[in-house]
Coordinates of C-alpha atoms and ligand atoms in Angstrom, one line a residue:
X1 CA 57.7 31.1 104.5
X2 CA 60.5 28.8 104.4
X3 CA 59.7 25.9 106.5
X4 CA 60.6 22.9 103.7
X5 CA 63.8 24.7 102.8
X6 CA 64.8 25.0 106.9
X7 CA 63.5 21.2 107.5
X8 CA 66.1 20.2 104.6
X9 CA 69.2 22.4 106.1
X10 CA 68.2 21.3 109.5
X11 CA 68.1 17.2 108.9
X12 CA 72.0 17.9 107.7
X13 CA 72.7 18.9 111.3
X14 CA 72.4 15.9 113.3
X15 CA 73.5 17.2 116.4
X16 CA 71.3 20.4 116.5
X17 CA 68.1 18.3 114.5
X18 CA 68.4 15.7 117.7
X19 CA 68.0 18.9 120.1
X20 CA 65.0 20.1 118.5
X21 CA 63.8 16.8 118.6
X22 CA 64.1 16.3 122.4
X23 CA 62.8 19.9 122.5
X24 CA 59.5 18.6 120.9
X25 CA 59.4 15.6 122.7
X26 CA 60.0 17.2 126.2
X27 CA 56.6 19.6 125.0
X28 CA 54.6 16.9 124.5
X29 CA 54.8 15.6 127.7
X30 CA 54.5 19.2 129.4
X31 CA 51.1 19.5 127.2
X32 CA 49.9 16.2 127.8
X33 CA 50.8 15.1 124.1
X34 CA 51.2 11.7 125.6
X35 CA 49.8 7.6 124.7
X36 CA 50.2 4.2 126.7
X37 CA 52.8 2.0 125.0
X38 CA 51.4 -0.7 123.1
X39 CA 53.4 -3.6 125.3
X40 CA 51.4 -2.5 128.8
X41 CA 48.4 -0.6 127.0
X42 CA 46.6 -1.2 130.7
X43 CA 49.1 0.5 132.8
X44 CA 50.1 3.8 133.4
X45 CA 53.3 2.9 134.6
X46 CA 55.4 3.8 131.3
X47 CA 54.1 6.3 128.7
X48 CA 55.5 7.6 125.8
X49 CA 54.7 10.8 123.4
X50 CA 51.9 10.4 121.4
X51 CA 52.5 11.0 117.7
X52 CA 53.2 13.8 116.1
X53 CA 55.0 15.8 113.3
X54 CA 57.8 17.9 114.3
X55 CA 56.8 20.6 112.3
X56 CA 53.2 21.5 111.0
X57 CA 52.2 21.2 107.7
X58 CA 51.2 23.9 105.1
X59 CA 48.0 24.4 104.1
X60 CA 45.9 27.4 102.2
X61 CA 44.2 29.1 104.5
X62 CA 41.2 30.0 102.4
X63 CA 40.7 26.1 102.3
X64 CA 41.5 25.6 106.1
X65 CA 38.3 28.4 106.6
X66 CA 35.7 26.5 103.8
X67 CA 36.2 23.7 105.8
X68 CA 35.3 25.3 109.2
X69 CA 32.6 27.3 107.6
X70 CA 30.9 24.3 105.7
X71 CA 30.7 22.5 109.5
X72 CA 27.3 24.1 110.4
X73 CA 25.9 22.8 107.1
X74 CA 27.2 19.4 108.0
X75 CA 25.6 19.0 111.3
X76 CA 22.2 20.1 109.9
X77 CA 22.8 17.7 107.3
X78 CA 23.4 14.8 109.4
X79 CA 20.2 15.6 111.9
X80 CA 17.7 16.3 109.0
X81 CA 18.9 12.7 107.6
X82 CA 18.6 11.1 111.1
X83 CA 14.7 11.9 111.1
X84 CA 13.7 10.6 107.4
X85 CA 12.6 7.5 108.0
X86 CA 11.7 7.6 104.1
X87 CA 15.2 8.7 103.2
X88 CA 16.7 6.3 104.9
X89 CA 15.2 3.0 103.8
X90 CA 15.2 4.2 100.4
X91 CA 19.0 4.8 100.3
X92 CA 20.2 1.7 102.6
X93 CA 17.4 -1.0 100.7
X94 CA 20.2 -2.5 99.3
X95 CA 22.9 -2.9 101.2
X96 CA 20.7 -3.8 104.3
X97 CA 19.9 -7.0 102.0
X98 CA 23.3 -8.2 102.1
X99 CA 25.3 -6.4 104.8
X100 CA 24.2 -7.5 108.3
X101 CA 25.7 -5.1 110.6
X102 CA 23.9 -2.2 108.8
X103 CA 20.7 -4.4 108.7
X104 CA 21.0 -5.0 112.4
X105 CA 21.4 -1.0 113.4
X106 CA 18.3 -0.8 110.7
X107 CA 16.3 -2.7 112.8
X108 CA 16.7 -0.9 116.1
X109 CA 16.0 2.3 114.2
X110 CA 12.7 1.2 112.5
X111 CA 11.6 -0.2 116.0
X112 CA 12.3 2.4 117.4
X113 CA 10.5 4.6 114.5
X114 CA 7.2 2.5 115.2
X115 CA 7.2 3.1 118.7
X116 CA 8.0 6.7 118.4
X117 CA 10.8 8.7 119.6
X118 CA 10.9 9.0 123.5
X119 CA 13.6 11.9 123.4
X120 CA 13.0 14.6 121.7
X121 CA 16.8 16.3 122.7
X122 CA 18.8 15.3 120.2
X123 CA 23.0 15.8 120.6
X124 CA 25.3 15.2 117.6
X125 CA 29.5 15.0 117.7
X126 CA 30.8 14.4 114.4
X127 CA 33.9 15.0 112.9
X128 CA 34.1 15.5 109.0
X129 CA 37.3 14.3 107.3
X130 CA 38.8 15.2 104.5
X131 CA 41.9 15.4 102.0
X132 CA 43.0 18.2 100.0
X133 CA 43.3 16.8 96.4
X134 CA 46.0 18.1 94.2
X135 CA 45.2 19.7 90.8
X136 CA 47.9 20.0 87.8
X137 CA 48.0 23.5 87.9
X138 CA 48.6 23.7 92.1
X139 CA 45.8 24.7 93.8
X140 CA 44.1 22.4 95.8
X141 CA 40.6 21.7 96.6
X142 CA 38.7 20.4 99.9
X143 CA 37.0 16.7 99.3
X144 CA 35.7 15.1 101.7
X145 CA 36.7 11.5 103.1
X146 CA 34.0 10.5 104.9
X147 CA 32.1 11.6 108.2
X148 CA 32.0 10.0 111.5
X149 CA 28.9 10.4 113.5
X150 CA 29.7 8.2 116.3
X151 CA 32.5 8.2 118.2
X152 CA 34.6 11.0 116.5
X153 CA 37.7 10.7 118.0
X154 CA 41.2 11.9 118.0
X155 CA 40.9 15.2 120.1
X156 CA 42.0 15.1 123.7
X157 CA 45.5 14.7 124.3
X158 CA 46.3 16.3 120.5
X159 CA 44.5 19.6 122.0
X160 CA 47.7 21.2 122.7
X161 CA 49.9 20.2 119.7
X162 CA 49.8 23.8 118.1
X163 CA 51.3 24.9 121.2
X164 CA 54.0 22.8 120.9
X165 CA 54.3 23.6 117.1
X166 CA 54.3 27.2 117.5
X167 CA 57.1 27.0 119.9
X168 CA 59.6 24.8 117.9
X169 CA 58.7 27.7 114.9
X170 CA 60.3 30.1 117.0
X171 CA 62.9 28.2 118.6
X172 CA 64.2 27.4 115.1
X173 CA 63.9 31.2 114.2
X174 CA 61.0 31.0 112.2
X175 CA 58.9 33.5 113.8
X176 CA 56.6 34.5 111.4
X177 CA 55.2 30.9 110.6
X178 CA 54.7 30.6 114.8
X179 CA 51.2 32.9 113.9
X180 CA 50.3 30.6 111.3
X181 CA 49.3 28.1 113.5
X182 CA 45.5 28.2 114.6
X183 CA 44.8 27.2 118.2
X184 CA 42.6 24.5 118.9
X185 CA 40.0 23.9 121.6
X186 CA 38.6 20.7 120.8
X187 CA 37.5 18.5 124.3
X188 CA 36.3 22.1 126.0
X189 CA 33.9 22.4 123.1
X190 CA 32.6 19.1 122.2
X191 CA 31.7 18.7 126.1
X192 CA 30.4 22.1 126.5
X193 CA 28.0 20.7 123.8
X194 CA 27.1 17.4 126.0
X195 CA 26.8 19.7 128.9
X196 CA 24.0 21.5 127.2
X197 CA 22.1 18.3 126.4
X198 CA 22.5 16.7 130.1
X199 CA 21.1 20.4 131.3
X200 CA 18.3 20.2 128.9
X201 CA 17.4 16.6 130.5
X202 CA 17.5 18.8 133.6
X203 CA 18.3 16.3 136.8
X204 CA 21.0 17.1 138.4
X205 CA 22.0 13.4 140.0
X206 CA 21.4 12.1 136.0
X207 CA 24.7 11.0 134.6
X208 CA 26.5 11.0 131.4
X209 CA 27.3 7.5 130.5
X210 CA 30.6 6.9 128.2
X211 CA 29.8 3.9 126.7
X212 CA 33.2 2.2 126.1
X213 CA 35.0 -1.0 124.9
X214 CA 37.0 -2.9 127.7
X215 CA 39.5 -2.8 125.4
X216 CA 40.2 0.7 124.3
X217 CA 43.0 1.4 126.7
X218 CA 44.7 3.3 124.1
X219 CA 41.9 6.2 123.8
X220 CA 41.0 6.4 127.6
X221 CA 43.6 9.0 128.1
X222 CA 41.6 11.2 125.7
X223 CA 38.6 9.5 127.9
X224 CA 39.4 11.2 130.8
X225 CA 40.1 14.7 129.7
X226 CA 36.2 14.6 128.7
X227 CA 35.2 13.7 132.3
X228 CA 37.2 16.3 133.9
X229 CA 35.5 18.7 131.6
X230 CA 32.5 17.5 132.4
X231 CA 32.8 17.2 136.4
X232 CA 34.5 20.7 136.5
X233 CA 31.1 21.7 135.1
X234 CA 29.5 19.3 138.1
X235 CA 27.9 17.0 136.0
X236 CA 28.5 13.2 137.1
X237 CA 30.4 10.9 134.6
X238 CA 30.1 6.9 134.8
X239 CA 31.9 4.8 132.3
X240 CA 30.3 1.3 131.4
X241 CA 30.5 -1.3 128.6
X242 CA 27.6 -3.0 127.0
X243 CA 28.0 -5.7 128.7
X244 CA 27.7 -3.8 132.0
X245 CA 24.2 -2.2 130.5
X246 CA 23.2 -5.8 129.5
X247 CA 23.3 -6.9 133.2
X248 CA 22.7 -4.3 135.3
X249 CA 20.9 -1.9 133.3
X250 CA 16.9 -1.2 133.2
X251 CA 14.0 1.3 132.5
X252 CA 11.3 2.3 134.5
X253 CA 8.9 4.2 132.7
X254 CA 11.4 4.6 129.8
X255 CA 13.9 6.2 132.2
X256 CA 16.9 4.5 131.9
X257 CA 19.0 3.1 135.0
X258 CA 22.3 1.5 135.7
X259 CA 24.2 0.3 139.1
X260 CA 20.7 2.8 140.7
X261 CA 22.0 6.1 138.6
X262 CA 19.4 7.7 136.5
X263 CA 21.3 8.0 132.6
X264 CA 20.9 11.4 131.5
X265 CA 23.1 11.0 128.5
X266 CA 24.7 8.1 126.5
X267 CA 27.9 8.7 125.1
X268 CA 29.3 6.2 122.2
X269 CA 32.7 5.9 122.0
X270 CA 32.3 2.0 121.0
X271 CA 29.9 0.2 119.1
X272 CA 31.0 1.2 115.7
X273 CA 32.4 -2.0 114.2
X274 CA 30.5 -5.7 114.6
X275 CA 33.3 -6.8 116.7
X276 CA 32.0 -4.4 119.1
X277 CA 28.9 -6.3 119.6
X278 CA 27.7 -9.8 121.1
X279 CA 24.1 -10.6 121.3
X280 CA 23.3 -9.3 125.0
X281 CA 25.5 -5.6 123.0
X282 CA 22.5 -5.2 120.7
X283 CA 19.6 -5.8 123.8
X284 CA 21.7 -3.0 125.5
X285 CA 21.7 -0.6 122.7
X286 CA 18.2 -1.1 121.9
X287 CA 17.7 -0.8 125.9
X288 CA 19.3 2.8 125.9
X289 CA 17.7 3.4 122.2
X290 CA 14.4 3.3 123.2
X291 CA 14.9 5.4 127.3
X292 CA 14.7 8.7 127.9
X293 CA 18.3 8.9 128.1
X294 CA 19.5 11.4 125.2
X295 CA 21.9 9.5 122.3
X296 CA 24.9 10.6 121.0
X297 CA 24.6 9.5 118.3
X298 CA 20.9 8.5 118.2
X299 CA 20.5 5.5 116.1
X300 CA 19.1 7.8 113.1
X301 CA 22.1 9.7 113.2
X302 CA 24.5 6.9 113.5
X303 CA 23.1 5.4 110.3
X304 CA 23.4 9.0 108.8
X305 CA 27.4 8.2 108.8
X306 CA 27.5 4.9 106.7
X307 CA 29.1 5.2 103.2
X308 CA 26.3 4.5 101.8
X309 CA 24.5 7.9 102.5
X310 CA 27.4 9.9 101.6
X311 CA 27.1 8.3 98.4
X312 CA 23.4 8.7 98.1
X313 CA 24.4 12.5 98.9
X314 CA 26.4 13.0 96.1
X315 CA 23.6 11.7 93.4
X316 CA 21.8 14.7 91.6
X317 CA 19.2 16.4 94.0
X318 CA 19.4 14.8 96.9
X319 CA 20.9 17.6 98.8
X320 CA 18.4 19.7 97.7
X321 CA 16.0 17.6 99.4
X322 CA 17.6 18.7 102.3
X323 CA 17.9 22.3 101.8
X324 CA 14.8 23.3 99.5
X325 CA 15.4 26.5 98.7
X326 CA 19.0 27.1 100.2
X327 CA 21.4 27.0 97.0
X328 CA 24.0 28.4 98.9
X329 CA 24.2 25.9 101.3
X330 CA 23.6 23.0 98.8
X331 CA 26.7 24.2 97.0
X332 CA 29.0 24.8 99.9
X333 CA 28.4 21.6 100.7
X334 CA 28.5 19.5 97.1
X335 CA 31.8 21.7 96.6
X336 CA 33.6 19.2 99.4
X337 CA 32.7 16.0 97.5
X338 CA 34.6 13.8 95.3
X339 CA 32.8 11.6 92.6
X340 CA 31.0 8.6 94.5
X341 CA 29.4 5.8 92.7
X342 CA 26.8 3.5 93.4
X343 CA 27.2 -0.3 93.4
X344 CA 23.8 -1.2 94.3
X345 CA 21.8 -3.4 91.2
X346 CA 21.0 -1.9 88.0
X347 CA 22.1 -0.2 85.3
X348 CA 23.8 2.8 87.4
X349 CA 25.6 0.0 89.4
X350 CA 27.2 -2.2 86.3
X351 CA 28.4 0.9 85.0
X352 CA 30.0 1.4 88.3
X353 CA 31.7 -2.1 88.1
X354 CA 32.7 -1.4 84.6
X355 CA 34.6 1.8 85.1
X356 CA 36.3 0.4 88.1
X357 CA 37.4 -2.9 86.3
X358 CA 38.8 -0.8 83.8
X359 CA 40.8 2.1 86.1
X360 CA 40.9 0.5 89.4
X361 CA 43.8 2.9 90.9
X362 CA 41.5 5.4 90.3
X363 CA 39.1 4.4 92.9
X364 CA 38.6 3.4 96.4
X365 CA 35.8 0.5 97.3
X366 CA 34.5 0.9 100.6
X367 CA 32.1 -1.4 102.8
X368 CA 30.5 0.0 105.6
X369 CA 32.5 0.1 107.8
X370 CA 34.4 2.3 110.4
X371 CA 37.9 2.0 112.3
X372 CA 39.7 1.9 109.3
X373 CA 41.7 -0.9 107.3
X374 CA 38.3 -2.2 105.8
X375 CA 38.9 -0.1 102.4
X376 CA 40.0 -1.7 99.2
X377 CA 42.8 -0.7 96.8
X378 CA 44.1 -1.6 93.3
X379 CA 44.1 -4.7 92.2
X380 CA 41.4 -5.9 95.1
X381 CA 39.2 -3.9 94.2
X382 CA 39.2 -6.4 90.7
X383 CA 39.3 -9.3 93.0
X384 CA 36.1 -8.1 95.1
X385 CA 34.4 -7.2 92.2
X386 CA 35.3 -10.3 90.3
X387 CA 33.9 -12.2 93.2
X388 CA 30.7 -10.1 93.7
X389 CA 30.2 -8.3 90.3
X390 CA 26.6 -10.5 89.3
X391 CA 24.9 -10.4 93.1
X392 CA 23.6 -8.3 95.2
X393 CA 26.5 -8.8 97.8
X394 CA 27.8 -5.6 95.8
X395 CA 25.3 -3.4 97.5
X396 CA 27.4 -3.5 100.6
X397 CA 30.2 -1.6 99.0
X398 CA 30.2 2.0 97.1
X399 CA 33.0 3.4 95.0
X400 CA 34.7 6.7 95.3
X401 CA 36.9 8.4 93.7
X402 CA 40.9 8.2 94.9
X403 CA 42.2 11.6 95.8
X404 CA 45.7 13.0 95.5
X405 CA 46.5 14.8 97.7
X406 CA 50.2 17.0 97.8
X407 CA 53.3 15.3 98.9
X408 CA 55.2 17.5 101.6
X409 CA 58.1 16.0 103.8
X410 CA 57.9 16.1 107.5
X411 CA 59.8 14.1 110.5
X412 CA 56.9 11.9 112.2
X413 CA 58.0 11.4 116.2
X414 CA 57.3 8.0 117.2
X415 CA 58.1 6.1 119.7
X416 CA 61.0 3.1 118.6
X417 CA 60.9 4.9 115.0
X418 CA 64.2 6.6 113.3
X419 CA 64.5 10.0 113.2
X420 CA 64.5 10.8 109.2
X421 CA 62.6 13.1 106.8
X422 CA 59.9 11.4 104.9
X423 CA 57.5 11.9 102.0
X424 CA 53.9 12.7 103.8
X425 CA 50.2 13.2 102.9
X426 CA 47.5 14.8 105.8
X427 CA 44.3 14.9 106.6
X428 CA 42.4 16.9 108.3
X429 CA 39.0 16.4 110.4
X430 CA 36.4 19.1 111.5
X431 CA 34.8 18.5 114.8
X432 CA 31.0 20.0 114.6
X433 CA 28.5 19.8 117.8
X434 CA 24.7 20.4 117.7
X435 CA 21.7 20.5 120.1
X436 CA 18.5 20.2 119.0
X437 CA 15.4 20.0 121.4
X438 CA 12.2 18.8 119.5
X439 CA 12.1 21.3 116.7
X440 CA 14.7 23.9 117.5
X441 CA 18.4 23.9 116.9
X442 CA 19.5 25.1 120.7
X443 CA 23.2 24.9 119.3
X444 CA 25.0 24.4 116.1
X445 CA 28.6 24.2 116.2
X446 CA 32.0 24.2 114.4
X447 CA 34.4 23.1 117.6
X448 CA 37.7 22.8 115.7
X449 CA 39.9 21.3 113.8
X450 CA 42.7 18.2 114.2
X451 CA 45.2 17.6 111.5
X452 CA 46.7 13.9 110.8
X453 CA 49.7 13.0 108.8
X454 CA 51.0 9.7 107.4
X455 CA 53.8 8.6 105.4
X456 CA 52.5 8.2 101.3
X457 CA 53.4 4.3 101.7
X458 CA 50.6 3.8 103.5
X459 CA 46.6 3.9 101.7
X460 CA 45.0 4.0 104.9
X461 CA 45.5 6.4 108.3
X462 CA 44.9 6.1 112.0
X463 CA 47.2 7.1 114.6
X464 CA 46.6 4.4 117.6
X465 CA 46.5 1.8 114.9
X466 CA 50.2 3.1 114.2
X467 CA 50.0 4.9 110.8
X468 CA 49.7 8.5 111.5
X469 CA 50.6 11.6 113.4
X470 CA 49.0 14.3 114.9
X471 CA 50.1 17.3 112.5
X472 CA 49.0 21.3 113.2
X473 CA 48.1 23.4 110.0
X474 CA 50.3 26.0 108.9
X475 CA 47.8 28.2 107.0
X476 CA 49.4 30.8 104.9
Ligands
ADP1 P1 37.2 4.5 108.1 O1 35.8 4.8 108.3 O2 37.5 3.0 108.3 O3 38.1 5.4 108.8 P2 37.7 6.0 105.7 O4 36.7 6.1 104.6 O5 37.9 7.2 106.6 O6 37.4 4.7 106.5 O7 39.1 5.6 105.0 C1 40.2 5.3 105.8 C2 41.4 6.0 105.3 O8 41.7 5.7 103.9 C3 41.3 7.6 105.3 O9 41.6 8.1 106.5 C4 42.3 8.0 104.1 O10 43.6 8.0 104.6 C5 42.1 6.8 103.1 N1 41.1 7.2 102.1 C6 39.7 7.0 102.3 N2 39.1 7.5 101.2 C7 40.0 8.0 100.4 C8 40.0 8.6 99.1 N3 38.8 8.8 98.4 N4 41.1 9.0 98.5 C9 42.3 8.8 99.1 N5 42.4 8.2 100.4 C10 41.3 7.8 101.0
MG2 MG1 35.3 6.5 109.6

């Protein structure tokens, strides 16, 4: 296994590096690897390659399984937390005080808590993230970043990188590595798992609504390979924004309608940031809250994603709340996460402020927030914390712990950017998919995997917001 040594002899060969470069390129766009351009992000007339590596990046295999095989656990997690009323207003008291877009999904859930659930199907996507942080010694070990329990993206036109990956291994001669790259089956899976819950809701003429942003031209390419995995399976897709719900949506005896279609499923892929929401937004998600129409995410279950419960997670206990009785589980789980620190007010909380005064590179703050580029860093973490130390606006944030994860090097392919090796970090997401109907889990699933990689200059990631690439794992 030799791939950092080859990358090296390779960049000092322009003229062959260049071919293997236009070999990549010309794969991606036989796989569908592709992405509007930013300057016409409406129109299909130009496209370019989407991001990507141009090789994959090594990983340990042992770790790339524990973080398959703690997926299950994950979904459980995030559906047993989606029905504790109790849980949740204990952990979110504080921050609902002072951060309103939490407050504001708060109260659809409690209203919709007091009138009692309409749907008992429940359907979860998630995607947990994490980095692999980078001991003294060598090894590594899995921590989690976060996990996104509504609109998980990033699959879809990425589906087919390891193809591409595996056949640039053995182009260059490295033949051996090309079976080191898992396959991935990412959109099949997460809409086989939507399929499921539209059957369970069991009309046929019912539709699965994506509910999207008018302006995410950028992920509608990954948009539409859901809906043609959906209609192959005959089920009718309609995509609408909240404003369209707002005026032309209704329920007649809970059942939810829009443009005369019966809304078998609603599917989020907006509505996870407060710019995604005007005042007629929230009437429509409270609209399709309280129908008949099954949530992914519910609103329990989109609340189980904030910061702050992954926080509250980490705190003595709590898992076991979860998982009386289950050690295993609890510590397959803890195992993933990294030290995360309260901020809400107290003693707990000062000490909190205190330690990340004093160490601030050590740390990340985080607000609850999603979409990336809300995170703090260094020295504004002091300035935040200066400015909010004595209040309870601190509740809105939590602390975690920064993690380090290895430094490889890696050519990133992207569009207008020069062909050179740089020094890179990845992360990489787990997709998990779950069912349940009233008490029973109908499915529970690990879907796959989807590897990101960014240069080290950046804090943050994101690969339509122009950081990161799609990477494959390399898992020896
Ligand atoms: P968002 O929900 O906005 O995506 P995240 O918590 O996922 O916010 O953080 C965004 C990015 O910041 C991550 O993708 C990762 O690159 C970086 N990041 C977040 N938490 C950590 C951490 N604890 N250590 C190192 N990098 C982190
Ligand atoms: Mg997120």
């Amino acid at each position: 296994m030799a791939t950092i040594e080859f990358i090296q002899e390779l960049i000092k060969n322009p003229e062959r590096l260049n071919n293997v470069v236009d070999e990549a390129k010309e794969l991606a766009f036989h796989h569908g690897i592709i992405s509007r351009i930013h300057e016409t992000s409406n129109s299909s007339e130009v496209v370019t390659y989407a991001p990507f590596t141009l090789f994959p990046s090594l990983m340990p295999k042992a770790i790339f399984l524990q973080a398959l095989e703690v997926q299950t656990h994950y979904n459980t997690l995030v559906d047993k937390i989606s029905r504790d009323q109790d849980f949740l207003e204990e952990a979110l008291a504080g921050t609902i005080q002072v951060d309103d877009f939490t407050a504001k999904l708060f109260g659809i859930y409690r209203q919709v808590q007091k009138k009692g659930q309409t749907q008992s199907i429940v359907v979860g996507l998630n995607r947990s993230d994490y980095m692999l942080d980078h001991m003294e010694d060598g090894t590594s070990s899995l921590k989690q970043v976060e996990i996104n329990t509504i609109a998980a993206a990033a699959f879809g036109v990425s589906d087919c990188l390891p193809m591409v990956h595996r056949h640039i291994l053995k182009s260059v001669g490295l033949l051996e590595e090309s079976n080191c790259v898992p396959d991935r089956n990412n959109t099949f899976g997460m809409c086989a798992v939507l399929a499921k819950a539209w059957e369970l809701y069991g009309r046929q003429s019912a539709v699965i609504l994506f509910l999207v942003g008018n302006d995410d031209q950028m992920s509608k390419l990954n948009h539409r390979m859901m809906e043609e995995q959906l209609w192959n399976r005959n089920i009718p897709v309609i995509c609408r924004t909240f404003e369209d719900v707002s005026r032309r949506g209704s329920l007649d005896n809970k059942i939810c309608f829009i443009d005369g279609r019966e809304v078998a499923v609603v599917y989020y892929r907006y509505g996870y940031m407060p710019d995604n929401y005007t005042e007629q937004s929230w009437d429509a998600r409270l609209l399709m809250e309280r129908s008949l129409a099954v949530k992914c995410p519910d609103i329990g279950t989109h609340l189980a994603g904030t910061k702050k419960i992954q926080q509250v997670l980490a705190k003595p206990g709590v898992l076991e709340r979860f998982f009386p009785d289950q050690p295993q589980i609890v510590d397959q789980i803890r195992a993933t996460f990294t030290g995360l620190y309260s901020l809400d007010m107290g003693i707990e909380g000062d000490q909190t402020v205190a330690m990340a005064l004093a160490n601030p590179t050590d740390f990340i703050l985080k607000p609850q927030r999603e979409g990336g580029g809300n995170n703090y860093y260094g020295e504004d973490i002091v300035q935040v914390l200066q400015e909010v130390k004595s209040d309870k606006r601190r509740a809105a944030y939590i602390l975690m712990d920064r993690i380090h994860p290895r430094i490889d090097q890696n050519i990133l392919l992207r569009r207008g950017f020069p062909i050179k090796l740089i020094s890179v970090c990845y992360e990489i997401g787990v997709y998990g998919a779950y069912v349940r109907h009233g008490e029973e889990m109908v499915l529970n699933e690990v879907v796959g995997h989807v590897l990101r990689s960014k240069s080290i200059e950046h804090n943050e990631a994101g690969v339509t917001g122009g950081i990161s690439a799609y990477d494959s794992p390399l898992c020896i």
